Tab-separated table of C-alpha atoms in Angstrom:
chain	number	residue	atom	x	y	z
T	1	MET	CA	-32.557	-42.183	-157.755
T	2	TRP	CA	-32.308	-45.506	-159.006
T	3	THR	CA	-32.091	-44.607	-162.759
T	4	THR	CA	-29.787	-41.999	-161.761
T	5	LEU	CA	-27.544	-44.149	-160.011
T	6	ARG	CA	-27.719	-46.846	-162.709
T	7	LEU	CA	-26.637	-43.635	-165.324
T	8	GLY	CA	-23.939	-43.126	-162.855
T	9	ILE	CA	-22.284	-46.444	-162.641
T	10	ARG	CA	-22.356	-46.511	-166.480
T	11	ASN	CA	-20.730	-43.458	-166.979
T	12	LEU	CA	-17.769	-44.448	-164.599
T	13	LEU	CA	-17.494	-47.742	-165.872
T	14	LEU	CA	-17.064	-46.755	-169.675
T	15	HIS	CA	-13.553	-44.853	-168.340
T	16	LYS	CA	-12.331	-47.582	-165.708
T	17	LEU	CA	-8.955	-46.939	-165.639
T	18	ARG	CA	-9.643	-43.133	-164.622
T	19	SER	CA	-12.398	-43.726	-162.490
T	20	PHE	CA	-9.925	-46.075	-159.946
T	21	LEU	CA	-7.147	-44.151	-160.122
T	22	THR	CA	-9.617	-41.120	-159.133
T	23	MET	CA	-10.966	-43.251	-156.224
T	24	LEU	CA	-7.121	-44.228	-155.222
T	25	GLY	CA	-6.528	-41.250	-153.436
T	26	THR	CA	-9.753	-41.582	-151.464
T	27	ILE	CA	-8.465	-45.584	-151.050
T	28	LEU	CA	-5.532	-44.554	-149.708
T	29	GLY	CA	-7.058	-41.988	-147.171
T	30	VAL	CA	-9.875	-44.250	-145.467
T	31	SER	CA	-6.752	-47.088	-145.324
T	32	SER	CA	-4.587	-45.032	-143.884
T	33	VAL	CA	-7.069	-43.377	-140.972
T	34	ILE	CA	-8.066	-46.643	-140.019
T	35	ALA	CA	-4.559	-48.263	-139.742
T	36	MET	CA	-2.627	-45.187	-138.141
T	37	LEU	CA	-5.769	-45.033	-135.574
T	38	ALA	CA	-5.896	-48.631	-135.426
T	39	ILE	CA	-1.756	-48.855	-134.556
T	40	GLY	CA	-1.261	-45.429	-132.505
T	41	GLU	CA	-4.429	-47.042	-130.086
T	42	GLY	CA	-3.181	-50.154	-129.484
T	43	SER	CA	0.448	-48.569	-128.429
T	44	LYS	CA	-0.824	-45.927	-125.800
T	45	ARG	CA	-3.503	-48.291	-124.999
T	46	HIS	CA	-0.704	-50.714	-124.351
T	47	ALA	CA	0.894	-48.553	-122.319
T	48	VAL	CA	-2.089	-47.482	-120.596
T	49	GLU	CA	-2.762	-50.527	-119.356
T	50	GLN	CA	0.927	-51.243	-117.941
T	51	ILE	CA	0.731	-48.088	-115.786
T	52	ARG	CA	-2.971	-48.527	-114.563
T	53	LYS	CA	-1.378	-52.303	-113.270
T	54	LEU	CA	0.708	-50.399	-111.017
T	55	GLY	CA	-2.252	-49.847	-109.407
T	56	ALA	CA	-4.291	-46.136	-109.241
T	57	THR	CA	-4.762	-46.321	-105.427
T	58	ASN	CA	-0.592	-46.810	-104.982
T	59	VAL	CA	2.543	-44.439	-104.128
T	60	ILE	CA	5.718	-45.852	-105.433
T	61	VAL	CA	8.824	-44.622	-103.285
T	62	ARG	CA	11.754	-46.618	-104.200
T	63	SER	CA	15.508	-46.345	-103.397
T	64	VAL	CA	17.496	-44.745	-106.230
T	65	LYS	CA	21.399	-44.898	-106.124
T	66	PRO	CA	23.169	-41.391	-106.241
T	67	ASP	CA	25.723	-40.159	-108.728
T	68	GLN	CA	28.651	-41.074	-106.993
T	69	ASP	CA	31.815	-38.518	-107.098
T	70	ASN	CA	34.620	-40.341	-108.892
T	71	ASP	CA	37.344	-38.091	-107.210
T	72	ALA	CA	36.116	-38.470	-103.776
T	73	PRO	CA	38.310	-40.303	-101.102
T	74	ALA	CA	38.203	-44.179	-100.598
T	75	SER	CA	37.029	-44.999	-97.594
T	76	SER	CA	39.583	-48.011	-97.048
T	77	THR	CA	41.956	-50.039	-98.579
T	78	ASN	CA	43.106	-53.665	-98.069
T	79	GLY	CA	46.738	-53.384	-98.613
T	80	ASN	CA	47.233	-53.025	-101.392
T	81	SER	CA	47.517	-49.542	-103.340
T	82	ASN	CA	45.918	-50.717	-106.414
T	83	ARG	CA	42.322	-52.216	-105.274
T	84	VAL	CA	40.258	-49.853	-103.407
T	85	SER	CA	37.726	-50.653	-101.117
T	86	ARG	CA	34.517	-48.068	-99.753
T	87	VAL	CA	30.972	-48.292	-98.705
T	88	LEU	CA	27.801	-46.801	-100.420
T	89	GLU	CA	25.265	-45.989	-97.960
T	90	TYR	CA	21.797	-44.862	-99.716
T	91	GLY	CA	18.347	-45.447	-100.116
T	92	LEU	CA	15.360	-46.104	-98.418
T	93	ARG	CA	15.330	-47.581	-94.562
T	94	TYR	CA	13.157	-49.331	-91.833
T	95	ASP	CA	12.879	-46.260	-90.226
T	96	ASP	CA	11.415	-44.375	-93.218
T	97	TYR	CA	8.841	-47.414	-93.681
T	98	ASP	CA	7.814	-47.061	-89.678
T	99	ARG	CA	7.656	-43.296	-90.588
T	100	LEU	CA	5.182	-43.673	-93.402
T	101	LEU	CA	3.021	-45.941	-91.749
T	102	ALA	CA	2.980	-43.877	-88.442
T	103	ALA	CA	2.105	-40.151	-89.842
T	104	VAL	CA	0.054	-40.785	-93.269
T	105	PRO	CA	-3.664	-41.474	-92.910
T	106	GLY	CA	-5.992	-43.690	-95.223
T	107	ILE	CA	-3.006	-46.314	-95.823
T	108	LYS	CA	-4.750	-49.590	-96.534
T	109	VAL	CA	-1.475	-51.729	-96.920
T	110	ALA	CA	1.714	-51.141	-97.398
T	111	VAL	CA	4.574	-53.196	-99.068
T	112	PRO	CA	8.492	-53.032	-97.985
T	113	ILE	CA	10.653	-54.924	-100.432
T	114	ALA	CA	14.348	-55.552	-99.685
T	115	MET	CA	16.238	-56.867	-102.897
T	116	VAL	CA	19.447	-58.447	-102.712
T	117	ARG	CA	21.524	-60.500	-104.975
T	118	LYS	CA	22.567	-64.460	-104.184
T	119	ASN	CA	23.963	-67.265	-106.267
T	120	VAL	CA	20.783	-69.740	-105.661
T	121	GLN	CA	21.064	-73.451	-106.055
T	122	PHE	CA	19.058	-77.203	-106.658
T	123	GLY	CA	21.479	-79.957	-107.217
T	124	ARG	CA	23.482	-78.981	-110.548
T	125	HIS	CA	21.260	-76.690	-111.479
T	126	ARG	CA	22.647	-72.742	-110.231
T	127	VAL	CA	21.381	-69.454	-111.060
T	128	PRO	CA	24.380	-66.983	-110.386
T	129	ASN	CA	23.316	-63.717	-109.250
T	130	ALA	CA	19.804	-64.382	-108.407
T	131	ARG	CA	17.387	-60.993	-107.730
T	132	ILE	CA	15.807	-62.064	-104.133
T	133	LEU	CA	13.197	-60.122	-103.012
T	134	GLY	CA	12.221	-59.988	-99.217
T	135	THR	CA	8.729	-58.735	-98.371
T	136	THR	CA	5.830	-59.104	-96.996
T	137	PRO	CA	2.409	-61.287	-97.703
T	138	ASP	CA	0.784	-58.474	-99.322
T	139	TYR	CA	3.037	-58.280	-101.830
T	140	ILE	CA	1.436	-60.628	-104.644
T	141	ARG	CA	-2.547	-58.461	-103.907
T	142	VAL	CA	-0.891	-55.342	-104.342
T	143	LYS	CA	1.277	-56.207	-107.097
T	144	LYS	CA	-1.198	-58.507	-109.268
T	145	LEU	CA	0.156	-61.996	-108.898
T	146	ALA	CA	-0.744	-65.242	-109.447
T	147	ILE	CA	0.082	-68.612	-107.495
T	148	ASP	CA	0.259	-71.586	-109.937
T	149	ARG	CA	0.990	-73.994	-107.413
T	150	GLY	CA	1.400	-73.890	-103.696
T	151	ARG	CA	1.382	-71.329	-101.760
T	152	PHE	CA	2.857	-67.275	-101.190
T	153	LEU	CA	4.482	-65.726	-97.903
T	154	SER	CA	2.188	-65.876	-94.803
T	155	ASP	CA	2.429	-63.998	-91.680
T	156	ALA	CA	3.577	-66.679	-89.467
T	157	ASP	CA	6.387	-67.422	-92.165
T	158	ASN	CA	7.448	-63.520	-91.123
T	159	SER	CA	6.715	-63.735	-87.375
T	160	THR	CA	9.151	-67.010	-87.460
T	161	THR	CA	11.590	-65.595	-89.723
T	162	ALA	CA	10.920	-68.922	-91.678
T	163	ASN	CA	13.575	-70.277	-94.444
T	164	VAL	CA	10.953	-70.825	-97.009
T	165	VAL	CA	10.621	-69.268	-100.590
T	166	VAL	CA	8.404	-68.719	-103.305
T	167	LEU	CA	9.490	-69.015	-107.106
T	168	GLY	CA	8.977	-67.178	-110.314
T	169	ALA	CA	7.841	-69.492	-113.204
T	170	GLY	CA	10.960	-68.716	-114.723
T	171	ALA	CA	13.229	-69.538	-111.714
T	172	ALA	CA	11.291	-72.821	-111.006
T	173	ALA	CA	12.171	-73.895	-114.656
T	174	ARG	CA	15.642	-72.919	-114.453
T	175	LEU	CA	16.555	-74.501	-111.428
T	176	PHE	CA	13.983	-77.369	-111.801
T	177	GLY	CA	13.308	-77.975	-114.809
T	178	TYR	CA	10.412	-80.504	-115.500
T	179	GLN	CA	10.517	-81.405	-111.588
T	180	ASP	CA	8.073	-80.152	-109.255
T	181	PRO	CA	9.697	-77.460	-106.683
T	182	LEU	CA	7.269	-77.515	-104.370
T	183	ASP	CA	8.753	-79.042	-100.410
T	184	LYS	CA	12.200	-79.235	-102.365
T	185	PRO	CA	15.452	-77.788	-100.315
T	186	LEU	CA	16.980	-74.532	-102.076
T	187	LEU	CA	20.627	-73.185	-101.503
T	188	ILE	CA	20.822	-69.313	-101.528
T	189	GLY	CA	23.749	-68.136	-100.812
T	190	ASP	CA	25.096	-70.087	-97.582
T	191	GLY	CA	21.416	-71.097	-96.624
T	192	ALA	CA	18.769	-73.799	-97.291
T	193	TYR	CA	14.950	-72.669	-97.578
T	194	THR	CA	12.155	-74.719	-98.662
T	195	VAL	CA	10.185	-73.974	-101.858
T	196	VAL	CA	6.353	-73.678	-100.406
T	197	GLY	CA	5.265	-72.049	-104.119
T	198	VAL	CA	5.802	-70.929	-107.487
T	199	LEU	CA	3.883	-68.002	-109.198
T	200	ASP	CA	2.097	-68.024	-112.249
T	201	THR	CA	3.464	-67.139	-115.822
T	202	GLN	CA	3.306	-63.340	-115.981
T	203	ASP	CA	3.527	-61.229	-118.719
T	204	PRO	CA	6.907	-59.376	-119.077
T	205	GLY	CA	5.781	-56.347	-119.985
T	206	ASN	CA	3.679	-55.852	-116.520
T	207	ALA	CA	4.646	-52.663	-115.067
T	208	SER	CA	3.030	-53.293	-111.892
T	209	THR	CA	5.238	-56.710	-111.129
T	210	ALA	CA	8.502	-55.184	-112.498
T	211	ALA	CA	9.155	-53.791	-108.807
T	212	ILE	CA	13.011	-53.107	-108.893
T	213	ASP	CA	13.776	-52.553	-112.462
T	214	LEU	CA	13.676	-53.780	-115.560
T	215	GLN	CA	14.871	-57.803	-115.603
T	216	ASP	CA	12.098	-60.237	-115.992
T	217	PHE	CA	10.186	-60.705	-112.925
T	218	ASN	CA	9.180	-64.264	-113.844
T	219	ASN	CA	13.393	-65.280	-112.813
T	220	ASP	CA	12.350	-63.266	-109.243
T	221	ILE	CA	12.560	-65.437	-105.828
T	222	TYR	CA	10.402	-64.125	-102.726
T	223	VAL	CA	11.426	-64.907	-98.743
T	224	PRO	CA	10.562	-62.881	-95.792
T	225	ILE	CA	11.433	-59.594	-95.188
T	226	SER	CA	12.527	-60.797	-91.741
T	227	SER	CA	14.516	-63.813	-93.466
T	228	ALA	CA	15.940	-61.548	-96.106
T	229	ARG	CA	17.336	-58.807	-93.147
T	230	ARG	CA	18.296	-61.521	-90.584
T	231	ARG	CA	20.044	-63.443	-92.990
T	232	PHE	CA	21.543	-61.336	-95.720
T	233	GLY	CA	22.124	-58.526	-94.006
T	234	GLU	CA	22.212	-55.279	-95.990
T	235	MET	CA	25.625	-54.943	-97.244
T	236	GLN	CA	26.119	-55.827	-100.698
T	237	ARG	CA	29.740	-56.856	-102.576
T	238	ILE	CA	30.436	-55.347	-105.844
T	239	VAL	CA	33.628	-55.819	-107.247
T	240	ARG	CA	34.746	-54.234	-110.317
T	241	ALA	CA	38.046	-54.438	-112.176
T	242	GLY	CA	40.694	-52.627	-109.788
T	243	SER	CA	38.327	-51.611	-107.064
T	244	GLU	CA	36.020	-53.546	-104.591
T	245	GLU	CA	32.361	-51.490	-103.498
T	246	PHE	CA	30.032	-52.389	-100.593
T	247	GLU	CA	26.565	-50.538	-101.274
T	248	LYS	CA	24.551	-50.403	-98.220
T	249	THR	CA	20.506	-50.378	-98.538
T	250	GLN	CA	18.003	-51.607	-96.236
T	251	LEU	CA	14.856	-51.394	-98.282
T	252	SER	CA	14.727	-51.379	-102.197
T	253	GLU	CA	10.939	-50.442	-102.612
T	254	ILE	CA	7.807	-49.479	-100.317
T	255	THR	CA	4.577	-49.292	-101.833
T	256	LEU	CA	1.385	-47.312	-100.552
T	257	CYS	CA	-1.727	-48.597	-101.589
T	258	MET	CA	-4.272	-45.518	-100.253
T	259	GLU	CA	-8.040	-46.285	-99.589
T	260	HIS	CA	-8.876	-43.826	-102.812
T	261	GLU	CA	-8.067	-42.755	-105.388
T	262	ASP	CA	-8.558	-39.037	-104.036
T	263	LEU	CA	-5.323	-39.578	-101.102
T	264	VAL	CA	-3.365	-40.567	-103.539
T	265	SER	CA	-1.568	-37.009	-104.444
T	266	PRO	CA	-1.948	-35.644	-101.003
T	267	THR	CA	-0.071	-39.002	-100.015
T	268	ALA	CA	2.757	-38.960	-102.470
T	269	ALA	CA	3.615	-35.096	-101.168
T	270	MET	CA	3.429	-35.905	-97.386
T	271	ALA	CA	5.603	-38.545	-98.365
T	272	GLN	CA	7.903	-36.670	-99.828
T	273	THR	CA	7.998	-34.213	-96.865
T	274	LEU	CA	8.674	-37.085	-94.558
T	275	LEU	CA	11.787	-39.036	-96.045
T	276	LYS	CA	13.317	-35.468	-96.329
T	277	VAL	CA	14.106	-35.958	-92.954
T	278	GLY	CA	16.063	-38.897	-93.038
T	279	HIS	CA	16.922	-37.881	-96.279
T	280	PRO	CA	17.881	-34.096	-96.515
T	281	LEU	CA	19.400	-33.727	-99.905
T	282	GLY	CA	16.337	-36.154	-101.237
T	283	THR	CA	18.923	-37.976	-103.900
T	284	ASP	CA	18.392	-41.463	-102.756
T	285	PHE	CA	15.167	-42.215	-103.452
T	286	GLU	CA	12.319	-41.461	-105.782
T	287	ILE	CA	8.333	-41.172	-105.185
T	288	GLN	CA	6.390	-42.415	-108.695
T	289	VAL	CA	2.793	-41.978	-108.809
T	290	PRO	CA	0.924	-44.235	-110.885
T	291	LEU	CA	-2.387	-42.675	-111.060
T	292	GLU	CA	-0.450	-39.270	-112.079
T	293	LEU	CA	1.212	-41.338	-115.107
T	294	LEU	CA	-1.906	-42.844	-115.954
T	295	ASN	CA	-3.834	-39.306	-116.285
T	296	GLN	CA	-0.773	-38.123	-118.223
T	297	ALA	CA	-0.639	-40.937	-120.377
T	298	LYS	CA	-4.359	-40.535	-121.567
T	299	ARG	CA	-3.702	-36.603	-122.264
T	300	GLU	CA	-1.191	-38.302	-124.497
T	301	LYS	CA	-3.026	-40.838	-126.041
T	302	ARG	CA	-6.193	-38.049	-127.159
T	303	LEU	CA	-3.169	-35.880	-128.695
T	304	TRP	CA	-1.527	-38.735	-130.216
T	305	ASN	CA	-5.011	-39.886	-132.273
T	306	ILE	CA	-5.587	-36.613	-132.768
T	307	VAL	CA	-2.285	-35.971	-134.599
T	308	LEU	CA	-2.369	-39.285	-136.180
T	309	GLY	CA	-6.140	-38.848	-137.514
T	310	SER	CA	-4.767	-35.520	-138.572
T	311	ILE	CA	-1.988	-36.503	-140.988
T	312	ALA	CA	-4.456	-39.602	-142.118
T	313	GLY	CA	-7.229	-37.163	-142.954
T	314	ILE	CA	-4.895	-35.191	-145.005
T	315	SER	CA	-5.375	-37.998	-147.542
T	316	LEU	CA	-8.550	-37.848	-147.765
T	317	LEU	CA	-8.644	-34.249	-148.565
T	318	VAL	CA	-6.098	-34.718	-151.137
T	319	GLY	CA	-8.486	-37.946	-152.696
T	320	GLY	CA	-11.310	-35.171	-152.634
T	321	ILE	CA	-9.619	-33.009	-154.639
T	322	GLY	CA	-8.339	-35.470	-157.115
T	323	ILE	CA	-12.307	-36.294	-157.732
T	324	MET	CA	-13.113	-32.616	-158.127
T	325	ASN	CA	-10.685	-32.427	-160.446
T	326	ILE	CA	-11.774	-35.154	-162.490
T	327	MET	CA	-15.322	-34.096	-162.052
T	328	LEU	CA	-14.469	-30.734	-163.850
T	329	ALA	CA	-12.755	-32.367	-166.440
T	330	THR	CA	-15.938	-34.709	-167.047
T	331	VAL	CA	-18.041	-31.736	-167.201
T	332	THR	CA	-15.873	-30.225	-170.075
T	333	GLU	CA	-16.113	-33.387	-171.869
T	334	ARG	CA	-19.952	-33.866	-171.630
T	335	THR	CA	-20.979	-30.575	-171.854
T	336	ARG	CA	-22.635	-31.390	-175.418
T	337	GLU	CA	-24.356	-34.262	-173.211
T	338	ILE	CA	-26.013	-31.720	-170.734
T	339	GLY	CA	-27.300	-29.741	-173.285
T	340	ILE	CA	-29.342	-32.219	-175.087
T	341	ARG	CA	-30.801	-33.685	-171.153
T	342	ARG	CA	-31.484	-29.770	-170.851
T	343	ALA	CA	-32.929	-29.191	-174.022
T	344	ILE	CA	-35.313	-32.377	-173.572
T	345	GLY	CA	-37.041	-31.104	-170.145
T	346	ALA	CA	-33.840	-32.159	-167.267
T	347	LYS	CA	-34.136	-29.667	-164.590
T	348	ARG	CA	-30.877	-28.051	-162.962
T	349	SER	CA	-31.751	-30.092	-160.120
T	350	ASP	CA	-31.346	-32.969	-162.047
T	351	ILE	CA	-28.324	-32.396	-163.680
T	352	VAL	CA	-26.892	-31.629	-160.104
T	353	THR	CA	-28.036	-34.616	-158.751
T	354	GLN	CA	-26.537	-36.619	-161.617
T	355	PHE	CA	-22.782	-35.237	-161.325
T	356	LEU	CA	-23.053	-35.708	-157.032
T	357	MET	CA	-24.370	-39.277	-157.591
T	358	GLU	CA	-21.064	-40.251	-159.642
T	359	THR	CA	-19.045	-38.285	-157.237
T	360	MET	CA	-20.789	-40.324	-154.643
T	361	VAL	CA	-20.128	-44.008	-156.230
T	362	LEU	CA	-16.453	-42.750	-156.568
T	363	SER	CA	-15.655	-41.607	-152.606
T	364	THR	CA	-18.033	-44.468	-151.445
T	365	THR	CA	-17.260	-47.677	-153.261
T	366	GLY	CA	-12.860	-46.478	-152.407
T	367	GLY	CA	-14.447	-46.450	-149.051
T	368	ILE	CA	-15.898	-49.600	-148.677
T	369	LEU	CA	-13.443	-51.271	-150.628
T	370	TRP	CA	-10.670	-50.004	-148.813
T	371	ILE	CA	-11.973	-50.313	-145.663
T	372	PHE	CA	-10.634	-53.959	-145.504
T	373	VAL	CA	-7.453	-52.643	-145.855
T	374	GLY	CA	-7.593	-50.674	-143.823
T	375	ILE	CA	-8.490	-53.728	-141.421
T	376	ALA	CA	-6.109	-56.049	-142.396
T	377	ILE	CA	-2.916	-53.819	-142.596
T	378	PRO	CA	-2.814	-53.786	-138.187
T	379	LEU	CA	-3.738	-57.330	-138.501
T	380	VAL	CA	-0.714	-58.533	-140.486
T	381	VAL	CA	1.593	-55.492	-138.658
T	382	THR	CA	0.588	-57.081	-134.933
T	383	SER	CA	1.066	-60.638	-136.877
T	384	TYR	CA	5.053	-59.945	-137.919
T	385	SER	CA	5.923	-57.544	-135.546
T	386	GLU	CA	5.760	-57.088	-131.679
T	387	ILE	CA	3.214	-54.348	-132.153
T	388	GLU	CA	0.234	-53.835	-130.587
T	389	THR	CA	-2.884	-52.528	-132.522
T	390	ALA	CA	-6.486	-52.006	-131.371
T	391	LEU	CA	-9.395	-51.704	-134.128
T	392	SER	CA	-12.307	-50.092	-133.058
T	393	VAL	CA	-15.803	-49.190	-134.403
T	394	TRP	CA	-14.966	-45.130	-134.297
T	395	PRO	CA	-12.014	-44.620	-136.441
T	396	ILE	CA	-14.025	-47.171	-138.898
T	397	VAL	CA	-17.223	-44.756	-139.226
T	398	LEU	CA	-15.225	-41.547	-138.876
T	399	ALA	CA	-13.299	-42.802	-142.030
T	400	PHE	CA	-16.420	-44.088	-143.962
T	401	GLY	CA	-18.243	-40.404	-143.235
T	402	ILE	CA	-14.975	-38.162	-143.964
T	403	SER	CA	-15.050	-39.907	-147.246
T	404	LEU	CA	-18.460	-39.506	-147.923
T	405	LEU	CA	-18.893	-36.015	-147.114
T	406	ALA	CA	-15.452	-35.574	-149.340
T	407	GLY	CA	-17.251	-37.162	-152.012
T	408	VAL	CA	-20.485	-34.236	-151.142
T	409	VAL	CA	-18.394	-31.761	-150.465
T	410	PHE	CA	-15.697	-31.847	-153.540
T	411	GLY	CA	-18.840	-32.983	-155.876
T	412	VAL	CA	-21.288	-30.056	-155.650
T	413	TYR	CA	-18.763	-27.332	-157.623
T	414	PRO	CA	-18.753	-29.777	-160.662
T	415	ALA	CA	-22.337	-30.344	-160.257
T	416	ARG	CA	-22.980	-27.059	-160.133
T	417	ARG	CA	-20.789	-25.860	-162.565
T	418	ALA	CA	-22.623	-28.245	-164.739
T	419	ALA	CA	-26.243	-27.406	-164.067
T	420	MET	CA	-25.435	-23.853	-165.072
T	421	LEU	CA	-24.616	-24.386	-168.241
T	422	ASP	CA	-26.681	-22.947	-170.774
T	423	PRO	CA	-28.271	-25.493	-172.980
T	424	ILE	CA	-28.325	-23.267	-176.221
T	425	GLU	CA	-24.130	-22.263	-175.622
T	426	ALA	CA	-23.941	-26.409	-174.537
T	427	LEU	CA	-25.478	-27.645	-177.578
T	428	ARG	CA	-23.316	-25.475	-179.484
T	429	HIS	CA	-20.034	-27.126	-178.109
T	430	GLU	CA	-17.501	-28.945	-179.892
């Protein structure tokens, strides 16, 4: 076998350019399999991780602003025919929260969230229209946040309607710069609040903390929900060109954390039924089940990997056909050599082994060399773009295995054709 291997390598080196071009098909196939699966795995893994952070045992109920009828009559006018005022009431209410707590079994934690927008100021630093979230102490645990300094909201803050505030890392930087915000007074709207904590910087892509919309949650500001309800009220004024609107929403979100994953789907169905009592149309709220999204994402991930692997596998197939084509030409070129070897005692199995060894050298060398290219491509993509990639062992093993298999499968026919040549006819070949 060692002699046959050396002979095969020597024969391939006699035609270096042809051997390299033959390997190129395998090279591109192996590198494309590894690179495409790494890129696909990385993007899907990121999506699955963000959904998982929402909590596999959570049921999230959110207020949704219904579509407005532009032809609907105005609620009132302010003595100016060109300026219209109206009040739009929608979304979750506190009695919805109480109804869910009373009727749904298996709830471990329920977190209400009331969102308002107010101007926030500290000295000369001002954040207009900042997002203020009124919530409970369980919020930090359910949303998987971390405290950097100070503390989060407490039950005592809620029971005493305390004027305390916890800042996101971005909000703290915008308002206080390099100063320590703890125990500093902060103006929210017309009221003064004391900063008791600052959250750690979170990944902006963390879907679990993007509780209300897609804005950067690092800029969120948290107050006790009792304080938000008493001091901010439920009405928000929205001024647009030629119109003035008021939106009334009590709660922006309710997150139900269940004791077991088995309770998630029944709880979502029960919540839908219970909320229909106070919301007959069902257009001003939505129910999101992260567990269902997670399972769907996993199914899509598997399908995506199959598609990418199939596309890349076609490249390996093309490379294998190229190997077979070149080896058939080689058999024709070396017919006289085959006849001489057969005439001096070489068996048909020796001829098959010789040509199979050459195809194996072609496919294996190309696979090994360009495994490194397949590994380098995802690393370059990650370095020069925001696309996340994930390298794992199994795509490398799969690509190399298919490359090896392609060398064997597509080398068998040329090798058998060479072995079946009649020695007398081969010696007469010009």
